[in-house]
XYZ file of N, CA and C in Angstrom:
261
model
N -60.987 27.987 8.639
C -61.935 28.969 8.637
C -61.204 30.168 9.621
N -61.518 31.257 9.101
C -60.981 32.502 9.980
C -62.253 32.605 11.150
N -61.475 33.050 12.282
C -62.415 33.347 13.307
C -62.843 34.808 13.262
N -64.224 34.886 13.329
C -64.889 36.246 13.476
C -64.494 36.846 14.707
N -64.256 38.300 14.715
C -63.967 39.166 16.038
C -65.195 39.741 16.185
N -65.577 39.629 17.491
C -66.967 40.209 17.834
C -66.744 41.855 18.270
N -67.275 42.412 17.428
C -67.158 43.951 17.663
C -65.907 44.612 17.886
N -64.928 44.266 17.741
C -63.574 44.939 17.999
C -62.803 44.674 16.738
N -62.217 45.896 16.510
C -61.208 45.873 15.302
C -59.790 45.942 15.731
N -59.051 45.694 15.316
C -57.493 46.098 15.848
C -57.272 47.468 15.932
N -57.683 48.407 15.409
C -57.678 49.752 15.040
C -58.290 50.184 16.572
N -59.290 49.759 17.052
C -60.104 50.135 18.025
C -59.249 49.739 19.421
N -58.570 48.489 19.511
C -57.792 48.065 20.422
C -56.458 49.183 20.621
N -55.889 49.430 19.427
C -54.852 50.482 19.773
C -55.280 52.020 20.213
N -56.536 52.503 19.939
C -56.733 53.630 20.199
C -57.232 53.468 21.851
N -57.709 52.009 22.553
C -57.808 52.213 23.846
C -56.508 52.179 24.859
N -55.407 51.920 24.283
C -54.108 52.026 24.915
C -53.461 53.527 24.760
N -54.003 54.418 23.920
C -53.466 55.644 24.002
C -53.963 56.582 25.184
N -55.220 56.381 25.814
C -55.729 56.971 26.790
C -54.847 56.737 28.293
N -54.370 55.517 28.482
C -53.630 55.577 29.727
C -52.281 56.314 29.654
N -51.651 56.074 28.054
C -50.296 56.815 27.905
C -50.577 58.239 27.985
N -51.623 58.892 27.499
C -51.776 60.438 27.305
C -51.907 60.802 29.009
N -52.642 59.841 29.655
C -52.744 60.225 31.020
C -51.318 60.199 31.737
N -50.759 59.193 31.464
C -49.422 59.195 32.309
C -48.636 60.329 31.898
N -48.539 60.665 30.748
C -47.632 61.943 30.228
C -48.051 63.256 30.976
N -49.547 63.310 30.765
C -49.978 64.354 31.464
C -49.652 64.667 32.675
N -49.811 63.561 33.523
C -49.684 63.572 35.198
C -48.144 63.969 35.089
N -47.234 63.349 34.322
C -45.824 63.484 34.482
C -45.321 65.016 34.194
N -46.102 65.533 33.356
C -45.699 67.041 32.798
C -46.314 67.879 34.108
N -47.405 67.679 34.901
C -48.044 68.347 36.069
C -47.136 68.298 37.162
N -46.535 66.913 37.507
C -45.815 66.852 38.372
C -44.561 67.371 38.398
N -44.059 67.452 37.158
C -42.710 68.226 36.973
C -43.088 69.824 37.126
N -43.835 70.197 36.649
C -44.428 71.868 36.811
C -44.556 72.265 38.174
N -45.140 71.253 38.991
C -45.297 71.354 40.400
C -44.057 71.604 41.195
N -43.116 70.755 40.669
C -41.883 70.544 41.377
C -40.880 71.999 41.030
N -41.012 72.255 39.906
C -40.507 73.417 39.614
C -40.938 74.735 40.408
N -42.255 74.685 40.413
C -43.075 75.739 41.209
C -42.647 75.819 42.613
N -42.447 74.586 43.385
C -42.042 74.588 44.681
C -40.525 75.151 44.862
N -39.742 74.955 43.976
C -38.223 75.021 44.011
C -38.432 76.478 43.922
N -38.987 77.191 42.722
C -38.992 78.622 42.961
C -39.725 79.489 43.982
N -40.635 78.822 44.469
C -41.303 79.497 45.682
C -40.305 79.295 46.965
N -39.275 78.640 47.155
C -38.607 78.380 48.259
C -37.616 79.422 48.330
N -38.091 80.336 49.225
C -37.100 81.638 49.126
C -36.121 81.613 50.347
N -34.986 82.078 49.941
C -33.433 81.747 50.945
C -33.269 83.027 51.671
N -34.146 84.010 51.361
C -33.913 85.433 52.051
C -33.811 85.391 53.478
N -34.480 84.706 54.127
C -34.406 84.715 55.683
C -33.762 83.590 56.245
N -33.373 84.048 57.362
C -32.572 82.851 58.066
C -33.176 81.807 58.655
N -32.740 80.665 58.619
C -33.492 79.352 59.146
C -33.862 79.589 60.455
N -35.031 78.980 61.022
C -35.316 79.142 62.454
C -36.018 77.563 62.695
N -35.842 77.334 64.056
C -36.239 76.222 64.674
C -37.642 76.317 64.969
N -38.523 75.474 64.898
C -39.938 75.809 65.463
C -40.325 74.328 66.160
N -40.853 74.781 67.313
C -40.995 73.356 68.302
C -42.712 73.251 68.047
N -42.892 71.849 67.743
C -44.162 71.273 67.671
C -44.405 70.432 68.978
N -45.616 69.779 69.036
C -45.586 69.044 70.175
C -45.014 68.321 70.574
N -44.245 67.293 69.877
C -43.148 66.349 70.318
C -41.913 66.290 69.250
N -41.733 67.144 68.283
C -40.484 67.449 67.544
C -40.062 68.731 67.149
N -38.954 69.156 66.881
C -38.540 70.370 66.195
C -38.260 70.498 64.703
N -38.968 71.370 64.105
C -38.650 71.588 62.738
C -37.808 72.771 62.362
N -36.850 72.234 61.279
C -36.086 73.583 60.637
C -36.766 74.271 59.349
N -37.063 75.422 59.648
C -37.928 76.193 58.617
C -37.154 77.167 57.814
N -36.962 77.233 56.634
C -36.333 78.159 55.795
C -34.934 78.259 55.688
N -34.180 79.139 55.079
C -32.881 78.928 55.080
C -32.450 78.244 53.866
N -31.113 78.518 53.652
C -30.734 77.470 52.530
C -29.093 77.107 52.775
N -28.502 76.266 52.106
C -27.092 75.760 52.420
C -26.537 76.028 51.244
N -25.536 76.914 51.354
C -24.484 77.092 50.009
C -23.370 76.392 50.034
N -22.802 75.875 49.031
C -21.697 74.998 48.880
C -20.694 75.340 49.590
N -20.321 76.884 49.613
C -18.970 77.472 50.215
C -19.075 77.362 51.908
N -20.314 77.126 52.182
C -20.776 76.920 53.603
C -20.300 75.469 54.159
N -19.985 74.504 53.523
C -19.747 73.384 54.075
C -18.291 73.251 53.991
N -17.675 72.226 54.846
C -16.528 72.351 55.302
C -15.717 71.340 54.185
N -14.679 72.037 53.825
C -13.856 71.398 52.898
C -13.214 69.986 53.220
N -13.087 69.216 52.186
C -12.531 67.920 52.340
C -10.975 67.711 52.422
N -10.689 67.067 53.418
C -8.897 66.820 53.167
C -8.277 66.025 52.545
N -9.072 64.925 51.958
C -8.593 64.100 50.914
C -9.419 63.356 50.421
N -8.895 62.172 49.681
C -9.828 61.346 49.157
C -9.758 60.147 50.057
N -10.882 59.415 49.909
C -11.007 57.999 50.754
C -11.229 56.756 49.733
N -10.547 55.814 49.840
C -10.711 54.819 49.023
C -12.280 54.120 49.312
N -12.640 53.554 48.242
C -13.983 52.797 48.452
C -13.968 51.544 49.473
N -12.813 50.898 49.251
C -12.575 49.731 50.125
C -11.822 49.926 51.575
N -11.787 51.159 51.842
C -11.009 51.352 53.039
C -12.078 51.395 54.186
N -11.838 51.000 55.248
C -12.850 50.896 56.629
C -12.624 51.919 57.454
N -13.671 52.567 57.995
C -13.553 53.659 58.847
C -12.643 53.318 60.155
N -11.811 54.232 60.625
C -11.124 54.147 61.583
C -11.583 53.575 62.937
N -12.920 53.682 63.077
C -13.303 53.047 64.618
C -13.892 52.116 64.399
N -13.930 51.337 63.036
C -14.277 49.791 62.863
C -13.692 48.705 63.272
N -14.462 47.585 63.714
C -13.601 46.582 64.228
C -13.573 45.423 63.246
N -12.493 44.784 62.975
C -12.617 43.529 62.248
C -13.331 42.360 62.701
């Protein structure tokens, strides 16, 4: 004999799984939009400045350009030890 299902159909079960999926996709889209808006709002026009708070210092503003970074002098092997390491 077949068992009777009490008040639920396979179609109703599949619909209940769509709500969490839709909520997850919607929140991912919202967070992605917020990230893009934050990056766009971060201006690099002014120079960076240090602001002292109660017990720490915070760097606010400014941007780092790749040309501002020092050039590397060579490649380093992945298994090479640093010069100041002790075996």
